[in-house]
Amino acid sequence: MTRMKRTLVAAAAFLATTMGLITAAPQANAASCAGTYTIVVGGFNDRDSMIFTGNVSQRVGYSAALNSASVREGVNELNRLIRDQRNACPGQHAKVIGYSEGAAVAHIWGSENWATFDNVNAALISDPKRKGGPRADGLAGQPYAAVMGAPLYGSDRNFGDIPTVSICTNDVICDSAAPSGWIGYATGAHGNYAFNVDVYSDDGNGQWFDGVFMPW
C-alpha cells in the first residue's frame, strides 16, 4: 500500500470514528432551573411536538400514532422527562401542555401521577378524553372508541389536585357533538387554538368551552 493510500485509509477511519462519536453524543442536560419548566406534547403525527411556540423547555418525543400503545409511550416519556427535571430542580414549577393526542397523553399522566407529583399544572388543548358537560364527551369517550383499549379509551376528569384547564372550541375531537362536525375538522376547526405556551398560565383550572370559561 502506498503512502498516499495509507493516508487516505487513516483519514477515512478517523472520520468514521468521529462521526460515530457525534452520532452517539448524549442529549442535552436538564433544562434551566429558572422560571417555569414547560413541557409539551404534540398530537397525531407530531412526533417531536413541534406545533408549540414560545418558551418551551422540553418537547416530548414519541411515535404519535393513533393507538393506545403510542399514547402509553408518550405518557412514559413525559413521566421520565418531567421527573428527571424535578430531580435536578426540586423547587421548580412544571407546566404540562398537550394538544389533541398529546392532550390525552398529558391527561393520562395527570390521572396517574397527581398523588406523587406536586407543584405542577396542566393545559389540555382539544383533549379527546374530555368528559362532556357542556355537550358531549370527546372522541375517546364514545362507545366506538372502545376498540382503542386502555389507556386512550374513555373520558374523565381525574386530575386529582393538579390545576388543569381544558380548552375545546367547536371541535369534534374534544366534543363529539360539536356543530362544526367532521366538515369543520377538515376545514381547520381542530387547529383553531393558541399554540404559544406563554398564553397558558401556571395555575389555570377549569374549562374554556366555545370561548366561555366555566369552572369544573
JSON list of N, CA, C and O in Angstrom, two decimals, residues 68-106:
[
{"chain": "A", "resi": 68, "resn": "SER", "atom": "N", "xyz": [-53.41, 3.17, 21.47]},
{"chain": "A", "resi": 68, "resn": "SER", "atom": "CA", "xyz": [-53.10, 3.25, 22.90]},
{"chain": "A", "resi": 68, "resn": "SER", "atom": "C", "xyz": [-51.64, 2.96, 23.20]},
{"chain": "A", "resi": 68, "resn": "SER", "atom": "O", "xyz": [-51.09, 3.49, 24.17]},
{"chain": "A", "resi": 69, "resn": "ALA", "atom": "N", "xyz": [-51.01, 2.11, 22.40]},
{"chain": "A", "resi": 69, "resn": "ALA", "atom": "CA", "xyz": [-49.59, 1.82, 22.63]},
{"chain": "A", "resi": 69, "resn": "ALA", "atom": "C", "xyz": [-48.76, 3.08, 22.48]},
{"chain": "A", "resi": 69, "resn": "ALA", "atom": "O", "xyz": [-47.83, 3.34, 23.27]},
{"chain": "A", "resi": 70, "resn": "SER", "atom": "N", "xyz": [-49.08, 3.89, 21.48]},
{"chain": "A", "resi": 70, "resn": "SER", "atom": "CA", "xyz": [-48.35, 5.14, 21.28]},
{"chain": "A", "resi": 70, "resn": "SER", "atom": "C", "xyz": [-48.63, 6.13, 22.41]},
{"chain": "A", "resi": 70, "resn": "SER", "atom": "O", "xyz": [-47.71, 6.82, 22.89]},
{"chain": "A", "resi": 71, "resn": "VAL", "atom": "N", "xyz": [-49.87, 6.19, 22.84]},
{"chain": "A", "resi": 71, "resn": "VAL", "atom": "CA", "xyz": [-50.21, 7.07, 23.96]},
{"chain": "A", "resi": 71, "resn": "VAL", "atom": "C", "xyz": [-49.46, 6.66, 25.21]},
{"chain": "A", "resi": 71, "resn": "VAL", "atom": "O", "xyz": [-48.91, 7.49, 25.93]},
{"chain": "A", "resi": 72, "resn": "ARG", "atom": "N", "xyz": [-49.40, 5.36, 25.47]},
{"chain": "A", "resi": 72, "resn": "ARG", "atom": "CA", "xyz": [-48.66, 4.88, 26.63]},
{"chain": "A", "resi": 72, "resn": "ARG", "atom": "C", "xyz": [-47.18, 5.24, 26.52]},
{"chain": "A", "resi": 72, "resn": "ARG", "atom": "O", "xyz": [-46.54, 5.64, 27.50]},
{"chain": "A", "resi": 73, "resn": "GLU", "atom": "N", "xyz": [-46.64, 5.12, 25.32]},
{"chain": "A", "resi": 73, "resn": "GLU", "atom": "CA", "xyz": [-45.24, 5.52, 25.09]},
{"chain": "A", "resi": 73, "resn": "GLU", "atom": "C", "xyz": [-45.06, 7.00, 25.44]},
{"chain": "A", "resi": 73, "resn": "GLU", "atom": "O", "xyz": [-44.08, 7.38, 26.08]},
{"chain": "A", "resi": 74, "resn": "GLY", "atom": "N", "xyz": [-46.00, 7.83, 25.00]},
{"chain": "A", "resi": 74, "resn": "GLY", "atom": "CA", "xyz": [-45.92, 9.26, 25.31]},
{"chain": "A", "resi": 74, "resn": "GLY", "atom": "C", "xyz": [-46.02, 9.55, 26.78]},
{"chain": "A", "resi": 74, "resn": "GLY", "atom": "O", "xyz": [-45.28, 10.40, 27.32]},
{"chain": "A", "resi": 75, "resn": "VAL", "atom": "N", "xyz": [-46.93, 8.86, 27.48]},
{"chain": "A", "resi": 75, "resn": "VAL", "atom": "CA", "xyz": [-47.07, 9.04, 28.92]},
{"chain": "A", "resi": 75, "resn": "VAL", "atom": "C", "xyz": [-45.77, 8.67, 29.64]},
{"chain": "A", "resi": 75, "resn": "VAL", "atom": "O", "xyz": [-45.29, 9.40, 30.51]},
{"chain": "A", "resi": 76, "resn": "ASN", "atom": "N", "xyz": [-45.19, 7.55, 29.25]},
{"chain": "A", "resi": 76, "resn": "ASN", "atom": "CA", "xyz": [-43.95, 7.11, 29.90]},
{"chain": "A", "resi": 76, "resn": "ASN", "atom": "C", "xyz": [-42.80, 8.07, 29.66]},
{"chain": "A", "resi": 76, "resn": "ASN", "atom": "O", "xyz": [-42.00, 8.35, 30.57]},
{"chain": "A", "resi": 77, "resn": "GLU", "atom": "N", "xyz": [-42.72, 8.60, 28.43]},
{"chain": "A", "resi": 77, "resn": "GLU", "atom": "CA", "xyz": [-41.63, 9.54, 28.13]},
{"chain": "A", "resi": 77, "resn": "GLU", "atom": "C", "xyz": [-41.85, 10.87, 28.85]},
{"chain": "A", "resi": 77, "resn": "GLU", "atom": "O", "xyz": [-40.89, 11.47, 29.37]},
{"chain": "A", "resi": 78, "resn": "LEU", "atom": "N", "xyz": [-43.08, 11.34, 28.88]},
{"chain": "A", "resi": 78, "resn": "LEU", "atom": "CA", "xyz": [-43.39, 12.55, 29.64]},
{"chain": "A", "resi": 78, "resn": "LEU", "atom": "C", "xyz": [-43.02, 12.36, 31.10]},
{"chain": "A", "resi": 78, "resn": "LEU", "atom": "O", "xyz": [-42.39, 13.24, 31.72]},
{"chain": "A", "resi": 79, "resn": "ASN", "atom": "N", "xyz": [-43.37, 11.22, 31.66]},
{"chain": "A", "resi": 79, "resn": "ASN", "atom": "CA", "xyz": [-43.08, 10.95, 33.07]},
{"chain": "A", "resi": 79, "resn": "ASN", "atom": "C", "xyz": [-41.57, 10.93, 33.32]},
{"chain": "A", "resi": 79, "resn": "ASN", "atom": "O", "xyz": [-41.07, 11.47, 34.31]},
{"chain": "A", "resi": 80, "resn": "ARG", "atom": "N", "xyz": [-40.82, 10.31, 32.42]},
{"chain": "A", "resi": 80, "resn": "ARG", "atom": "CA", "xyz": [-39.37, 10.26, 32.57]},
{"chain": "A", "resi": 80, "resn": "ARG", "atom": "C", "xyz": [-38.75, 11.65, 32.54]},
{"chain": "A", "resi": 80, "resn": "ARG", "atom": "O", "xyz": [-37.94, 12.01, 33.41]},
{"chain": "A", "resi": 81, "resn": "LEU", "atom": "N", "xyz": [-39.14, 12.44, 31.56]},
{"chain": "A", "resi": 81, "resn": "LEU", "atom": "CA", "xyz": [-38.55, 13.76, 31.39]},
{"chain": "A", "resi": 81, "resn": "LEU", "atom": "C", "xyz": [-38.89, 14.70, 32.55]},
{"chain": "A", "resi": 81, "resn": "LEU", "atom": "O", "xyz": [-38.03, 15.41, 33.07]},
{"chain": "A", "resi": 82, "resn": "ILE", "atom": "N", "xyz": [-40.16, 14.70, 32.95]},
{"chain": "A", "resi": 82, "resn": "ILE", "atom": "CA", "xyz": [-40.57, 15.66, 33.97]},
{"chain": "A", "resi": 82, "resn": "ILE", "atom": "C", "xyz": [-39.98, 15.29, 35.33]},
{"chain": "A", "resi": 82, "resn": "ILE", "atom": "O", "xyz": [-39.62, 16.16, 36.13]},
{"chain": "A", "resi": 83, "resn": "ARG", "atom": "N", "xyz": [-39.82, 14.00, 35.59]},
{"chain": "A", "resi": 83, "resn": "ARG", "atom": "CA", "xyz": [-39.24, 13.57, 36.86]},
{"chain": "A", "resi": 83, "resn": "ARG", "atom": "C", "xyz": [-37.72, 13.78, 36.86]},
{"chain": "A", "resi": 83, "resn": "ARG", "atom": "O", "xyz": [-37.14, 14.11, 37.91]},
{"chain": "A", "resi": 84, "resn": "ASP", "atom": "N", "xyz": [-37.08, 13.60, 35.73]},
{"chain": "A", "resi": 84, "resn": "ASP", "atom": "CA", "xyz": [-35.66, 13.92, 35.65]},
{"chain": "A", "resi": 84, "resn": "ASP", "atom": "C", "xyz": [-35.42, 15.39, 35.95]},
{"chain": "A", "resi": 84, "resn": "ASP", "atom": "O", "xyz": [-34.49, 15.77, 36.68]},
{"chain": "A", "resi": 85, "resn": "GLN", "atom": "N", "xyz": [-36.27, 16.24, 35.38]},
{"chain": "A", "resi": 85, "resn": "GLN", "atom": "CA", "xyz": [-36.14, 17.67, 35.63]},
{"chain": "A", "resi": 85, "resn": "GLN", "atom": "C", "xyz": [-36.42, 18.01, 37.09]},
{"chain": "A", "resi": 85, "resn": "GLN", "atom": "O", "xyz": [-35.72, 18.82, 37.70]},
{"chain": "A", "resi": 86, "resn": "ARG", "atom": "N", "xyz": [-37.42, 17.37, 37.67]},
{"chain": "A", "resi": 86, "resn": "ARG", "atom": "CA", "xyz": [-37.74, 17.62, 39.08]},
{"chain": "A", "resi": 86, "resn": "ARG", "atom": "C", "xyz": [-36.60, 17.19, 39.99]},
{"chain": "A", "resi": 86, "resn": "ARG", "atom": "O", "xyz": [-36.30, 17.86, 40.99]},
{"chain": "A", "resi": 87, "resn": "ASN", "atom": "N", "xyz": [-35.95, 16.10, 39.66]},
{"chain": "A", "resi": 87, "resn": "ASN", "atom": "CA", "xyz": [-34.81, 15.66, 40.45]},
{"chain": "A", "resi": 87, "resn": "ASN", "atom": "C", "xyz": [-33.67, 16.67, 40.38]},
{"chain": "A", "resi": 87, "resn": "ASN", "atom": "O", "xyz": [-32.95, 16.89, 41.37]},
{"chain": "A", "resi": 88, "resn": "ALA", "atom": "N", "xyz": [-33.51, 17.29, 39.21]},
{"chain": "A", "resi": 88, "resn": "ALA", "atom": "CA", "xyz": [-32.45, 18.29, 39.04]},
{"chain": "A", "resi": 88, "resn": "ALA", "atom": "C", "xyz": [-32.82, 19.63, 39.66]},
{"chain": "A", "resi": 88, "resn": "ALA", "atom": "O", "xyz": [-31.94, 20.36, 40.13]},
{"chain": "A", "resi": 89, "resn": "CYS", "atom": "N", "xyz": [-34.12, 19.94, 39.66]},
{"chain": "A", "resi": 89, "resn": "CYS", "atom": "CA", "xyz": [-34.59, 21.25, 40.12]},
{"chain": "A", "resi": 89, "resn": "CYS", "atom": "C", "xyz": [-35.81, 21.05, 41.02]},
{"chain": "A", "resi": 89, "resn": "CYS", "atom": "O", "xyz": [-36.95, 21.28, 40.60]},
{"chain": "A", "resi": 90, "resn": "PRO", "atom": "N", "xyz": [-35.62, 20.63, 42.26]},
{"chain": "A", "resi": 90, "resn": "PRO", "atom": "CA", "xyz": [-36.73, 20.20, 43.12]},
{"chain": "A", "resi": 90, "resn": "PRO", "atom": "C", "xyz": [-37.80, 21.27, 43.36]},
{"chain": "A", "resi": 90, "resn": "PRO", "atom": "O", "xyz": [-38.97, 20.94, 43.54]},
{"chain": "A", "resi": 91, "resn": "GLY", "atom": "N", "xyz": [-37.42, 22.53, 43.38]},
{"chain": "A", "resi": 91, "resn": "GLY", "atom": "CA", "xyz": [-38.39, 23.58, 43.71]},
{"chain": "A", "resi": 91, "resn": "GLY", "atom": "C", "xyz": [-39.07, 24.22, 42.51]},
{"chain": "A", "resi": 91, "resn": "GLY", "atom": "O", "xyz": [-39.86, 25.16, 42.67]},
{"chain": "A", "resi": 92, "resn": "GLN", "atom": "N", "xyz": [-38.79, 23.75, 41.32]},
{"chain": "A", "resi": 92, "resn": "GLN", "atom": "CA", "xyz": [-39.28, 24.40, 40.10]},
{"chain": "A", "resi": 92, "resn": "GLN", "atom": "C", "xyz": [-40.71, 24.00, 39.78]},
{"chain": "A", "resi": 92, "resn": "GLN", "atom": "O", "xyz": [-41.08, 22.83, 39.85]},
{"chain": "A", "resi": 93, "resn": "HIS", "atom": "N", "xyz": [-41.51, 24.98, 39.39]},
{"chain": "A", "resi": 93, "resn": "HIS", "atom": "CA", "xyz": [-42.87, 24.68, 38.94]},
{"chain": "A", "resi": 93, "resn": "HIS", "atom": "C", "xyz": [-42.83, 24.08, 37.54]},
{"chain": "A", "resi": 93, "resn": "HIS", "atom": "O", "xyz": [-42.06, 24.53, 36.68]},
{"chain": "A", "resi": 94, "resn": "ALA", "atom": "N", "xyz": [-43.66, 23.10, 37.30]},
{"chain": "A", "resi": 94, "resn": "ALA", "atom": "CA", "xyz": [-43.76, 22.46, 35.98]},
{"chain": "A", "resi": 94, "resn": "ALA", "atom": "C", "xyz": [-45.14, 22.71, 35.39]},
{"chain": "A", "resi": 94, "resn": "ALA", "atom": "O", "xyz": [-46.15, 22.70, 36.10]},
{"chain": "A", "resi": 95, "resn": "LYS", "atom": "N", "xyz": [-45.15, 22.94, 34.09]},
{"chain": "A", "resi": 95, "resn": "LYS", "atom": "CA", "xyz": [-46.40, 23.14, 33.35]},
{"chain": "A", "resi": 95, "resn": "LYS", "atom": "C", "xyz": [-46.42, 22.16, 32.17]},
{"chain": "A", "resi": 95, "resn": "LYS", "atom": "O", "xyz": [-45.50, 22.16, 31.36]},
{"chain": "A", "resi": 96, "resn": "VAL", "atom": "N", "xyz": [-47.46, 21.34, 32.13]},
{"chain": "A", "resi": 96, "resn": "VAL", "atom": "CA", "xyz": [-47.60, 20.33, 31.08]},
{"chain": "A", "resi": 96, "resn": "VAL", "atom": "C", "xyz": [-48.70, 20.79, 30.11]},
{"chain": "A", "resi": 96, "resn": "VAL", "atom": "O", "xyz": [-49.83, 21.05, 30.53]},
{"chain": "A", "resi": 97, "resn": "ILE", "atom": "N", "xyz": [-48.36, 20.86, 28.83]},
{"chain": "A", "resi": 97, "resn": "ILE", "atom": "CA", "xyz": [-49.34, 21.29, 27.82]},
{"chain": "A", "resi": 97, "resn": "ILE", "atom": "C", "xyz": [-49.40, 20.23, 26.73]},
{"chain": "A", "resi": 97, "resn": "ILE", "atom": "O", "xyz": [-48.37, 19.84, 26.17]},
{"chain": "A", "resi": 98, "resn": "GLY", "atom": "N", "xyz": [-50.60, 19.76, 26.44]},
{"chain": "A", "resi": 98, "resn": "GLY", "atom": "CA", "xyz": [-50.78, 18.77, 25.39]},
{"chain": "A", "resi": 98, "resn": "GLY", "atom": "C", "xyz": [-51.87, 19.18, 24.42]},
{"chain": "A", "resi": 98, "resn": "GLY", "atom": "O", "xyz": [-52.83, 19.86, 24.81]},
{"chain": "A", "resi": 99, "resn": "TYR", "atom": "N", "xyz": [-51.71, 18.77, 23.18]},
{"chain": "A", "resi": 99, "resn": "TYR", "atom": "CA", "xyz": [-52.69, 19.08, 22.13]},
{"chain": "A", "resi": 99, "resn": "TYR", "atom": "C", "xyz": [-53.17, 17.80, 21.47]},
{"chain": "A", "resi": 99, "resn": "TYR", "atom": "O", "xyz": [-52.35, 16.96, 21.07]},
{"chain": "A", "resi": 100, "resn": "SER", "atom": "N", "xyz": [-54.48, 17.63, 21.38]},
{"chain": "A", "resi": 100, "resn": "SER", "atom": "CA", "xyz": [-55.09, 16.51, 20.68]},
{"chain": "A", "resi": 100, "resn": "SER", "atom": "C", "xyz": [-54.62, 15.18, 21.30]},
{"chain": "A", "resi": 100, "resn": "SER", "atom": "O", "xyz": [-54.83, 14.97, 22.50]},
{"chain": "A", "resi": 101, "resn": "GLU", "atom": "N", "xyz": [-54.00, 14.30, 20.54]},
{"chain": "A", "resi": 101, "resn": "GLU", "atom": "CA", "xyz": [-53.49, 13.06, 21.15]},
{"chain": "A", "resi": 101, "resn": "GLU", "atom": "C", "xyz": [-52.52, 13.38, 22.29]},
{"chain": "A", "resi": 101, "resn": "GLU", "atom": "O", "xyz": [-52.47, 12.66, 23.30]},
{"chain": "A", "resi": 102, "resn": "GLY", "atom": "N", "xyz": [-51.76, 14.44, 22.13]},
{"chain": "A", "resi": 102, "resn": "GLY", "atom": "CA", "xyz": [-50.85, 14.86, 23.19]},
{"chain": "A", "resi": 102, "resn": "GLY", "atom": "C", "xyz": [-51.59, 15.33, 24.44]},
{"chain": "A", "resi": 102, "resn": "GLY", "atom": "O", "xyz": [-51.08, 15.20, 25.56]},
{"chain": "A", "resi": 103, "resn": "ALA", "atom": "N", "xyz": [-52.81, 15.88, 24.26]},
{"chain": "A", "resi": 103, "resn": "ALA", "atom": "CA", "xyz": [-53.63, 16.23, 25.42]},
{"chain": "A", "resi": 103, "resn": "ALA", "atom": "C", "xyz": [-54.07, 14.98, 26.16]},
{"chain": "A", "resi": 103, "resn": "ALA", "atom": "O", "xyz": [-54.14, 14.96, 27.39]},
{"chain": "A", "resi": 104, "resn": "ALA", "atom": "N", "xyz": [-54.36, 13.91, 25.39]},
{"chain": "A", "resi": 104, "resn": "ALA", "atom": "CA", "xyz": [-54.69, 12.63, 26.03]},
{"chain": "A", "resi": 104, "resn": "ALA", "atom": "C", "xyz": [-53.50, 12.11, 26.83]},
{"chain": "A", "resi": 104, "resn": "ALA", "atom": "O", "xyz": [-53.64, 11.60, 27.94]},
{"chain": "A", "resi": 105, "resn": "VAL", "atom": "N", "xyz": [-52.29, 12.25, 26.27]},
{"chain": "A", "resi": 105, "resn": "VAL", "atom": "CA", "xyz": [-51.07, 11.85, 26.98]},
{"chain": "A", "resi": 105, "resn": "VAL", "atom": "C", "xyz": [-50.94, 12.64, 28.29]},
{"chain": "A", "resi": 105, "resn": "VAL", "atom": "O", "xyz": [-50.72, 12.05, 29.37]},
{"chain": "A", "resi": 106, "resn": "ALA", "atom": "N", "xyz": [-51.09, 13.95, 28.22]},
{"chain": "A", "resi": 106, "resn": "ALA", "atom": "CA", "xyz": [-50.98, 14.79, 29.41]},
{"chain": "A", "resi": 106, "resn": "ALA", "atom": "C", "xyz": [-52.09, 14.48, 30.41]},
{"chain": "A", "resi": 106, "resn": "ALA", "atom": "O", "xyz": [-51.86, 14.46, 31.63]}
]
